[in-house]
Amino acid sequence: MITSYPLARYRFDFEITRLLRLPDYAGSTLRGVFGRALRQLACVTRAKNCQGCPLRRTCPYSAIFEPLKPETTSLRNISTVPVPYVIEPPTWGTRDYAPGEMLSFGFTLIGYVQQHLPLCIMAWQRAFARGVGTGDGTAELLGVNSVEEENDGQEILRSIYLPGQHLLDHPQHTQLPTGTPSERITLQFDTPLRLQQDGHALPPSKLTARTLLMALVRRASLLAEIHGGKRLYSTEEFSELAEHAQQITSHHHLTWRDWTRHSSRQRRTMQLGGCIGKWQLSGNLTPFQSLLRLGSWLHVGKEASFGLGKYRIIEE
């Protein structure tokens, strides 16, 4: 059972200074402006891209936004390196933010890149100063809060940064619950869940508890090992978890939500729909108790970095 994880969650609060219009789902928009601002701040070569750059393995932009494959033998063959951040945008729905209104969103850093939080704060400030969304709306940073969870599951916000002041110390490991596990748990997916097979997102009819749980195991394991130098499970433990997951039954009320986004970097339109709704898991959930809580912060499935695959645990 996982008792702690190298993860820190934050909430950024901005005050709108020029009308800011966000699309139905703002996750990819926020990721795009964050990435551009981060590269402008961190890149010393001013090259058009990072290919062939001799500084890539020591560059904070690369570590955060475009991490390289690990050099260790056990991880060298992974197809995609998960990025060590998660952006949680405002709730679904097109919205105009007028001057004077507040815009808040979540931001999570995993592992070693937590040392670059000051750079990330500067990148977010620059992104919103230069313009976000249709019409390039602008905003000023009001402050950054750490998001911590009490033993009873209640979230506590603690102010750690105000513009013009020093960044305050805060926990860089999150403690996970170790109480009595339930034999039944319900997950409410609020953003599209994209669990893929052969390159295609699975529809509700093809989702199983094993598919979900092992996706959580793989995501948590890769992030911890690549970005935190911590191996969560041995090969034997991974196999045992797969066997346990096979015994979990599930019942869900999931529907498909279509979502289309345009990728400026890839210069094409992408279909990124997925499953939303409730998913109930039943059985011996003890091996997955802490993992399920962790997954609510890490998200699960494709494009988790900009907020897809977000779920809440509904206590029963």
mmCIF file of C-alpha atoms in Angstrom:
data_model
loop_
_atom_site.group_PDB
_atom_site.id
_atom_site.type_symbol
_atom_site.label_atom_id
_atom_site.label_comp_id
_atom_site.label_asym_id
_atom_site.label_seq_id
_atom_site.Cartn_x
_atom_site.Cartn_y
_atom_site.Cartn_z
ATOM 1 C CA MET A 1 0.000 0.000 0.000
ATOM 2 C CA ILE A 2 1.290 3.464 -0.915
ATOM 3 C CA THR A 3 1.535 5.731 2.144
ATOM 4 C CA SER A 4 3.072 8.838 0.563
ATOM 5 C CA TYR A 5 3.762 10.138 -2.924
ATOM 6 C CA PRO A 6 6.084 12.874 -4.292
ATOM 7 C CA LEU A 7 3.306 15.217 -5.315
ATOM 8 C CA ALA A 8 2.212 18.757 -4.442
ATOM 9 C CA ARG A 9 -1.073 20.363 -5.479
ATOM 10 C CA TYR A 10 -1.669 24.077 -5.923
ATOM 11 C CA ARG A 11 -4.451 26.489 -6.742
ATOM 12 C CA PHE A 12 -3.656 29.597 -8.763
ATOM 13 C CA ASP A 13 -5.934 32.646 -8.417
ATOM 14 C CA PHE A 14 -5.967 35.376 -11.073
ATOM 15 C CA GLU A 15 -7.931 38.601 -11.400
ATOM 16 C CA ILE A 16 -9.089 39.383 -14.937
ATOM 17 C CA THR A 17 -7.793 42.662 -16.371
ATOM 18 C CA ARG A 18 -9.124 42.317 -19.936
ATOM 19 C CA LEU A 19 -12.107 40.251 -21.074
ATOM 20 C CA LEU A 20 -10.998 36.625 -21.139
ATOM 21 C CA ARG A 21 -12.965 34.025 -23.082
ATOM 22 C CA LEU A 22 -12.353 30.324 -22.438
ATOM 23 C CA PRO A 23 -13.691 27.462 -24.603
ATOM 24 C CA ASP A 24 -15.896 24.582 -23.439
ATOM 25 C CA TYR A 25 -12.870 22.840 -22.024
ATOM 26 C CA ALA A 26 -9.921 25.078 -21.195
ATOM 27 C CA GLY A 27 -7.345 22.429 -20.306
ATOM 28 C CA SER A 28 -5.518 22.389 -23.632
ATOM 29 C CA THR A 29 -5.689 26.196 -23.897
ATOM 30 C CA LEU A 30 -4.037 26.597 -20.496
ATOM 31 C CA ARG A 31 -1.422 23.970 -21.276
ATOM 32 C CA GLY A 32 -0.542 25.729 -24.525
ATOM 33 C CA VAL A 33 0.026 29.170 -23.011
ATOM 34 C CA PHE A 34 1.889 27.678 -20.047
ATOM 35 C CA GLY A 35 4.237 25.718 -22.308
ATOM 36 C CA ARG A 36 5.039 28.711 -24.514
ATOM 37 C CA ALA A 37 5.722 30.998 -21.555
ATOM 38 C CA LEU A 38 7.781 28.337 -19.785
ATOM 39 C CA ARG A 39 10.008 27.820 -22.828
ATOM 40 C CA GLN A 40 10.509 31.563 -23.303
ATOM 41 C CA LEU A 41 11.693 31.853 -19.708
ATOM 42 C CA ALA A 42 13.840 28.703 -19.532
ATOM 43 C CA CYS A 43 15.439 28.376 -22.987
ATOM 44 C CA VAL A 44 18.911 29.916 -23.250
ATOM 45 C CA THR A 45 19.623 28.906 -26.856
ATOM 46 C CA ARG A 46 16.533 30.494 -28.432
ATOM 47 C CA ALA A 47 16.395 27.626 -30.903
ATOM 48 C CA LYS A 48 13.100 26.958 -32.695
ATOM 49 C CA ASN A 49 12.758 23.543 -31.042
ATOM 50 C CA CYS A 50 14.534 21.297 -28.564
ATOM 51 C CA GLN A 51 15.728 18.657 -31.020
ATOM 52 C CA GLY A 52 19.469 18.139 -30.774
ATOM 53 C CA CYS A 53 19.929 20.658 -27.977
ATOM 54 C CA PRO A 54 22.903 19.632 -25.765
ATOM 55 C CA LEU A 55 21.195 21.177 -22.732
ATOM 56 C CA ARG A 56 18.006 19.096 -22.861
ATOM 57 C CA ARG A 57 18.850 16.827 -19.933
ATOM 58 C CA THR A 58 19.518 19.781 -17.637
ATOM 59 C CA CYS A 59 16.878 22.206 -18.951
ATOM 60 C CA PRO A 60 13.893 22.890 -16.640
ATOM 61 C CA TYR A 61 11.577 23.373 -19.622
ATOM 62 C CA SER A 62 12.435 19.930 -20.928
ATOM 63 C CA ALA A 63 12.122 18.356 -17.471
ATOM 64 C CA ILE A 64 8.639 19.803 -16.991
ATOM 65 C CA PHE A 65 7.076 20.003 -20.428
ATOM 66 C CA GLU A 66 8.972 17.665 -22.774
ATOM 67 C CA PRO A 67 10.749 15.070 -20.598
ATOM 68 C CA LEU A 68 13.180 12.739 -22.317
ATOM 69 C CA LYS A 69 13.050 8.969 -22.046
ATOM 70 C CA PRO A 70 14.989 7.711 -19.026
ATOM 71 C CA GLU A 71 18.431 6.260 -19.614
ATOM 72 C CA THR A 72 17.814 3.365 -17.220
ATOM 73 C CA THR A 73 17.444 -0.014 -18.912
ATOM 74 C CA SER A 74 14.119 -0.901 -17.280
ATOM 75 C CA LEU A 75 12.377 2.235 -18.611
ATOM 76 C CA ARG A 76 14.178 2.846 -21.899
ATOM 77 C CA ASN A 77 11.526 1.099 -24.010
ATOM 78 C CA ILE A 78 8.421 2.921 -22.787
ATOM 79 C CA SER A 79 6.529 4.465 -25.693
ATOM 80 C CA THR A 80 5.564 7.756 -24.040
ATOM 81 C CA VAL A 81 7.070 9.552 -21.071
ATOM 82 C CA PRO A 82 4.324 11.026 -18.845
ATOM 83 C CA VAL A 83 4.842 14.691 -18.024
ATOM 84 C CA PRO A 84 5.164 15.526 -14.309
ATOM 85 C CA TYR A 85 2.331 18.030 -14.066
ATOM 86 C CA VAL A 86 -1.467 18.103 -14.177
ATOM 87 C CA ILE A 87 -3.572 21.167 -15.016
ATOM 88 C CA GLU A 88 -7.129 21.215 -13.657
ATOM 89 C CA PRO A 89 -9.037 23.945 -15.546
ATOM 90 C CA PRO A 90 -12.347 25.543 -14.517
ATOM 91 C CA THR A 91 -15.467 23.407 -14.878
ATOM 92 C CA TRP A 92 -16.748 22.485 -18.335
ATOM 93 C CA GLY A 93 -18.522 25.186 -20.311
ATOM 94 C CA THR A 94 -17.715 28.229 -22.433
ATOM 95 C CA ARG A 95 -17.410 31.306 -20.263
ATOM 96 C CA ASP A 96 -16.480 34.956 -20.509
ATOM 97 C CA TYR A 97 -14.564 36.416 -17.569
ATOM 98 C CA ALA A 98 -15.062 40.165 -17.201
ATOM 99 C CA PRO A 99 -12.448 42.532 -15.749
ATOM 100 C CA GLY A 100 -12.479 42.286 -11.966
ATOM 101 C CA GLU A 101 -13.660 38.654 -11.891
ATOM 102 C CA MET A 102 -11.478 35.891 -10.492
ATOM 103 C CA LEU A 103 -10.270 32.850 -12.411
ATOM 104 C CA SER A 104 -8.928 29.871 -10.446
ATOM 105 C CA PHE A 105 -7.482 26.570 -11.583
ATOM 106 C CA GLY A 106 -5.520 23.655 -10.159
ATOM 107 C CA PHE A 107 -1.912 22.779 -10.907
ATOM 108 C CA THR A 108 -0.027 19.702 -9.690
ATOM 109 C CA LEU A 109 3.701 18.997 -9.797
ATOM 110 C CA ILE A 110 5.185 15.520 -9.365
ATOM 111 C CA GLY A 111 8.666 14.567 -8.227
ATOM 112 C CA TYR A 112 11.869 16.478 -8.891
ATOM 113 C CA VAL A 113 10.221 19.282 -10.886
ATOM 114 C CA GLN A 114 8.715 20.662 -7.691
ATOM 115 C CA GLN A 115 12.016 22.530 -7.319
ATOM 116 C CA HIS A 116 10.956 24.539 -10.379
ATOM 117 C CA LEU A 117 7.721 25.863 -8.843
ATOM 118 C CA PRO A 118 9.056 29.469 -8.822
ATOM 119 C CA LEU A 119 9.741 29.194 -12.562
ATOM 120 C CA CYS A 120 6.265 27.744 -13.127
ATOM 121 C CA ILE A 121 4.710 30.644 -11.211
ATOM 122 C CA MET A 122 6.605 33.117 -13.418
ATOM 123 C CA ALA A 123 5.465 31.224 -16.529
ATOM 124 C CA TRP A 124 1.816 31.398 -15.505
ATOM 125 C CA GLN A 125 2.173 35.110 -14.735
ATOM 126 C CA ARG A 126 3.735 35.762 -18.138
ATOM 127 C CA ALA A 127 1.125 33.658 -19.953
ATOM 128 C CA PHE A 128 -1.794 35.607 -18.486
ATOM 129 C CA ALA A 129 -0.031 38.950 -18.949
ATOM 130 C CA ARG A 130 0.428 38.261 -22.675
ATOM 131 C CA GLY A 131 -3.047 36.916 -23.358
ATOM 132 C CA VAL A 132 -5.096 33.731 -23.055
ATOM 133 C CA GLY A 133 -7.988 32.388 -25.113
ATOM 134 C CA THR A 134 -9.946 34.012 -27.935
ATOM 135 C CA GLY A 135 -9.175 37.729 -27.926
ATOM 136 C CA ASP A 136 -6.085 37.324 -25.746
ATOM 137 C CA GLY A 137 -7.699 38.132 -22.422
ATOM 138 C CA THR A 138 -5.320 39.071 -19.642
ATOM 139 C CA ALA A 139 -5.160 38.624 -15.877
ATOM 140 C CA GLU A 140 -2.927 39.373 -12.888
ATOM 141 C CA LEU A 141 -1.853 36.773 -10.360
ATOM 142 C CA LEU A 142 -3.439 37.249 -6.948
ATOM 143 C CA GLY A 143 -1.736 34.336 -5.211
ATOM 144 C CA VAL A 144 -0.842 30.655 -5.085
ATOM 145 C CA ASN A 145 -2.222 28.222 -2.497
ATOM 146 C CA SER A 146 -1.062 24.725 -1.625
ATOM 147 C CA VAL A 147 -3.910 22.217 -1.496
ATOM 148 C CA GLU A 148 -3.555 19.765 1.360
ATOM 149 C CA GLU A 149 -5.913 17.045 2.541
ATOM 150 C CA GLU A 150 -6.776 16.422 6.175
ATOM 151 C CA ASN A 151 -7.338 12.935 7.625
ATOM 152 C CA ASP A 152 -11.098 13.345 7.230
ATOM 153 C CA GLY A 153 -10.717 14.037 3.505
ATOM 154 C CA GLN A 154 -11.358 17.783 3.757
ATOM 155 C CA GLU A 155 -9.120 19.960 1.593
ATOM 156 C CA ILE A 156 -7.261 22.856 3.183
ATOM 157 C CA LEU A 157 -5.884 25.806 1.211
ATOM 158 C CA ARG A 158 -2.709 27.405 2.548
ATOM 159 C CA SER A 159 -1.336 30.584 0.982
ATOM 160 C CA ILE A 160 2.285 30.005 -0.077
ATOM 161 C CA TYR A 161 2.911 32.881 -2.474
ATOM 162 C CA LEU A 162 1.732 36.439 -3.011
ATOM 163 C CA PRO A 163 3.228 38.623 -5.754
ATOM 164 C CA GLY A 164 6.228 40.515 -4.412
ATOM 165 C CA GLN A 165 6.758 38.150 -1.487
ATOM 166 C CA HIS A 166 8.905 35.075 -0.872
ATOM 167 C CA LEU A 167 7.595 31.609 -1.647
ATOM 168 C CA LEU A 168 6.787 29.827 1.620
ATOM 169 C CA ASP A 169 7.811 26.266 2.438
ATOM 170 C CA HIS A 170 5.125 23.628 1.960
ATOM 171 C CA PRO A 171 4.865 19.806 1.834
ATOM 172 C CA GLN A 172 6.306 18.166 -1.280
ATOM 173 C CA HIS A 173 4.995 14.693 -0.430
ATOM 174 C CA THR A 174 1.315 13.904 -0.071
ATOM 175 C CA GLN A 175 0.252 11.463 2.640
ATOM 176 C CA LEU A 176 -2.315 8.926 1.506
ATOM 177 C CA PRO A 177 -5.181 7.536 3.628
ATOM 178 C CA THR A 178 -4.584 4.271 5.454
ATOM 179 C CA GLY A 179 -7.993 3.758 7.062
ATOM 180 C CA THR A 180 -10.333 0.793 6.742
ATOM 181 C CA PRO A 181 -10.963 0.163 3.042
ATOM 182 C CA SER A 182 -14.429 -0.109 1.612
ATOM 183 C CA GLU A 183 -15.604 -3.040 -0.459
ATOM 184 C CA ARG A 184 -17.451 -0.660 -2.730
ATOM 185 C CA ILE A 185 -16.457 2.688 -4.138
ATOM 186 C CA THR A 186 -17.999 5.036 -6.688
ATOM 187 C CA LEU A 187 -15.957 7.268 -8.955
ATOM 188 C CA GLN A 188 -17.532 10.307 -10.602
ATOM 189 C CA PHE A 189 -15.690 11.159 -13.828
ATOM 190 C CA ASP A 190 -16.101 14.870 -14.466
ATOM 191 C CA THR A 191 -13.854 15.153 -17.525
ATOM 192 C CA PRO A 192 -13.604 12.679 -20.428
ATOM 193 C CA LEU A 193 -11.852 9.431 -19.578
ATOM 194 C CA ARG A 194 -9.769 8.102 -22.463
ATOM 195 C CA LEU A 195 -8.513 4.602 -21.763
ATOM 196 C CA GLN A 196 -7.039 3.425 -25.051
ATOM 197 C CA GLN A 197 -6.577 0.143 -26.830
ATOM 198 C CA ASP A 198 -4.727 -0.097 -30.154
ATOM 199 C CA GLY A 199 -4.613 3.685 -30.312
ATOM 200 C CA HIS A 200 -8.358 4.219 -29.883
ATOM 201 C CA ALA A 201 -10.286 5.400 -26.831
ATOM 202 C CA LEU A 202 -12.541 2.672 -25.426
ATOM 203 C CA PRO A 203 -16.308 3.317 -25.349
ATOM 204 C CA PRO A 204 -18.275 2.606 -22.129
ATOM 205 C CA SER A 205 -19.269 -0.856 -23.347
ATOM 206 C CA LYS A 206 -15.631 -2.019 -23.458
ATOM 207 C CA LEU A 207 -14.430 -0.628 -20.135
ATOM 208 C CA THR A 208 -13.601 -3.035 -17.318
ATOM 209 C CA ALA A 209 -12.436 -2.579 -13.749
ATOM 210 C CA ARG A 210 -9.130 -4.233 -14.621
ATOM 211 C CA THR A 211 -8.516 -1.789 -17.474
ATOM 212 C CA LEU A 212 -9.077 1.184 -15.178
ATOM 213 C CA LEU A 213 -7.147 -0.099 -12.169
ATOM 214 C CA MET A 214 -4.097 -1.215 -14.120
ATOM 215 C CA ALA A 215 -4.044 2.115 -15.981
ATOM 216 C CA LEU A 216 -3.867 3.772 -12.555
ATOM 217 C CA VAL A 217 -1.092 1.408 -11.462
ATOM 218 C CA ARG A 218 0.975 2.116 -14.576
ATOM 219 C CA ARG A 219 0.512 5.893 -14.444
ATOM 220 C CA ALA A 220 1.365 6.210 -10.747
ATOM 221 C CA SER A 221 4.343 3.869 -11.139
ATOM 222 C CA LEU A 222 5.855 5.595 -14.169
ATOM 223 C CA LEU A 223 5.497 9.087 -12.717
ATOM 224 C CA ALA A 224 7.052 8.063 -9.407
ATOM 225 C CA GLU A 225 9.974 6.186 -10.955
ATOM 226 C CA ILE A 226 10.806 8.579 -13.802
ATOM 227 C CA HIS A 227 10.260 11.855 -11.992
ATOM 228 C CA GLY A 228 10.766 10.887 -8.369
ATOM 229 C CA GLY A 229 13.296 8.067 -8.457
ATOM 230 C CA LYS A 230 10.928 5.884 -6.458
ATOM 231 C CA ARG A 231 9.810 2.438 -7.614
ATOM 232 C CA LEU A 232 6.332 1.673 -6.300
ATOM 233 C CA TYR A 233 5.974 -1.991 -7.255
ATOM 234 C CA SER A 234 8.226 -4.921 -8.055
ATOM 235 C CA THR A 235 7.473 -7.107 -11.077
ATOM 236 C CA GLU A 236 5.872 -9.684 -8.770
ATOM 237 C CA GLU A 237 3.704 -7.064 -7.049
ATOM 238 C CA PHE A 238 2.594 -5.692 -10.405
ATOM 239 C CA SER A 239 1.464 -9.188 -11.462
ATOM 240 C CA GLU A 240 -0.369 -9.664 -8.167
ATOM 241 C CA LEU A 241 -2.205 -6.372 -8.632
ATOM 242 C CA ALA A 242 -3.269 -7.461 -12.116
ATOM 243 C CA GLU A 243 -4.694 -10.667 -10.656
ATOM 244 C CA HIS A 244 -6.543 -8.736 -7.924
ATOM 245 C CA ALA A 245 -7.907 -6.294 -10.494
ATOM 246 C CA GLN A 246 -9.328 -9.182 -12.500
ATOM 247 C CA GLN A 247 -11.531 -10.078 -9.516
ATOM 248 C CA ILE A 248 -13.052 -6.602 -9.102
ATOM 249 C CA THR A 249 -16.546 -6.195 -10.501
ATOM 250 C CA SER A 250 -17.880 -2.932 -11.827
ATOM 251 C CA HIS A 251 -21.115 -1.258 -12.745
ATOM 252 C CA HIS A 252 -21.151 2.073 -14.469
ATOM 253 C CA HIS A 253 -23.388 4.763 -15.865
ATOM 254 C CA LEU A 254 -20.969 6.294 -18.316
ATOM 255 C CA THR A 255 -21.799 8.222 -21.458
ATOM 256 C CA TRP A 256 -19.620 9.472 -24.274
ATOM 257 C CA ARG A 257 -18.808 13.174 -24.422
ATOM 258 C CA ASP A 258 -17.392 14.446 -27.717
ATOM 259 C CA TRP A 259 -14.728 17.112 -27.622
ATOM 260 C CA THR A 260 -12.706 18.591 -30.470
ATOM 261 C CA ARG A 261 -9.576 20.671 -30.072
ATOM 262 C CA HIS A 262 -7.151 22.279 -32.489
ATOM 263 C CA SER A 263 -3.457 21.651 -31.903
ATOM 264 C CA SER A 264 -1.365 24.637 -32.973
ATOM 265 C CA ARG A 265 1.848 22.663 -32.561
ATOM 266 C CA GLN A 266 0.647 19.739 -34.694
ATOM 267 C CA ARG A 267 -1.451 21.975 -36.961
ATOM 268 C CA ARG A 268 -4.445 19.682 -36.982
ATOM 269 C CA THR A 269 -7.841 19.177 -35.380
ATOM 270 C CA MET A 270 -8.047 16.357 -32.850
ATOM 271 C CA GLN A 271 -11.037 14.379 -31.579
ATOM 272 C CA LEU A 272 -10.569 13.811 -27.852
ATOM 273 C CA GLY A 273 -13.927 12.634 -26.607
ATOM 274 C CA GLY A 274 -14.222 10.226 -23.707
ATOM 275 C CA CYS A 275 -16.425 8.756 -20.992
ATOM 276 C CA ILE A 276 -18.042 10.757 -18.196
ATOM 277 C CA GLY A 277 -20.359 9.699 -15.392
ATOM 278 C CA LYS A 278 -20.348 7.293 -12.452
ATOM 279 C CA TRP A 279 -18.373 4.076 -12.149
ATOM 280 C CA GLN A 280 -18.869 1.764 -9.177
ATOM 281 C CA LEU A 281 -16.218 -0.794 -8.218
ATOM 282 C CA SER A 282 -16.920 -3.717 -5.866
ATOM 283 C CA GLY A 283 -14.785 -6.434 -4.290
ATOM 284 C CA ASN A 284 -11.536 -6.603 -2.341
ATOM 285 C CA LEU A 285 -10.324 -3.060 -2.950
ATOM 286 C CA THR A 286 -7.677 -3.130 -0.208
ATOM 287 C CA PRO A 287 -4.714 -3.330 -2.658
ATOM 288 C CA PHE A 288 -6.060 -0.311 -4.537
ATOM 289 C CA GLN A 289 -7.280 1.876 -1.668
ATOM 290 C CA SER A 290 -4.471 4.445 -1.646
ATOM 291 C CA LEU A 291 -4.017 4.189 -5.411
ATOM 292 C CA LEU A 292 -7.623 5.226 -6.054
ATOM 293 C CA ARG A 293 -7.192 8.328 -3.891
ATOM 294 C CA LEU A 294 -3.908 9.113 -5.627
ATOM 295 C CA GLY A 295 -5.567 8.720 -9.021
ATOM 296 C CA SER A 296 -8.091 11.428 -8.164
ATOM 297 C CA TRP A 297 -5.123 13.837 -8.116
ATOM 298 C CA LEU A 298 -3.029 12.347 -10.925
ATOM 299 C CA HIS A 299 -6.045 11.692 -13.183
ATOM 300 C CA VAL A 300 -6.024 8.658 -15.483
ATOM 301 C CA GLY A 301 -5.995 7.912 -19.197
ATOM 302 C CA LYS A 302 -4.746 9.902 -22.172
ATOM 303 C CA GLU A 303 -4.224 13.663 -21.917
ATOM 304 C CA ALA A 304 -4.358 13.605 -18.117
ATOM 305 C CA SER A 305 -1.763 16.406 -18.120
ATOM 306 C CA PHE A 306 -4.360 18.978 -19.130
ATOM 307 C CA GLY A 307 -7.108 17.595 -16.970
ATOM 308 C CA LEU A 308 -8.831 14.737 -18.778
ATOM 309 C CA GLY A 309 -9.657 11.616 -16.770
ATOM 310 C CA LYS A 310 -10.474 13.582 -13.615
ATOM 311 C CA TYR A 311 -12.658 11.832 -11.064
ATOM 312 C CA ARG A 312 -14.012 12.370 -7.576
ATOM 313 C CA ILE A 313 -14.506 9.621 -5.008
ATOM 314 C CA ILE A 314 -18.083 9.510 -3.781
ATOM 315 C CA GLU A 315 -18.245 8.164 -0.234
ATOM 316 C CA GLU A 316 -20.955 5.550 0.359
#
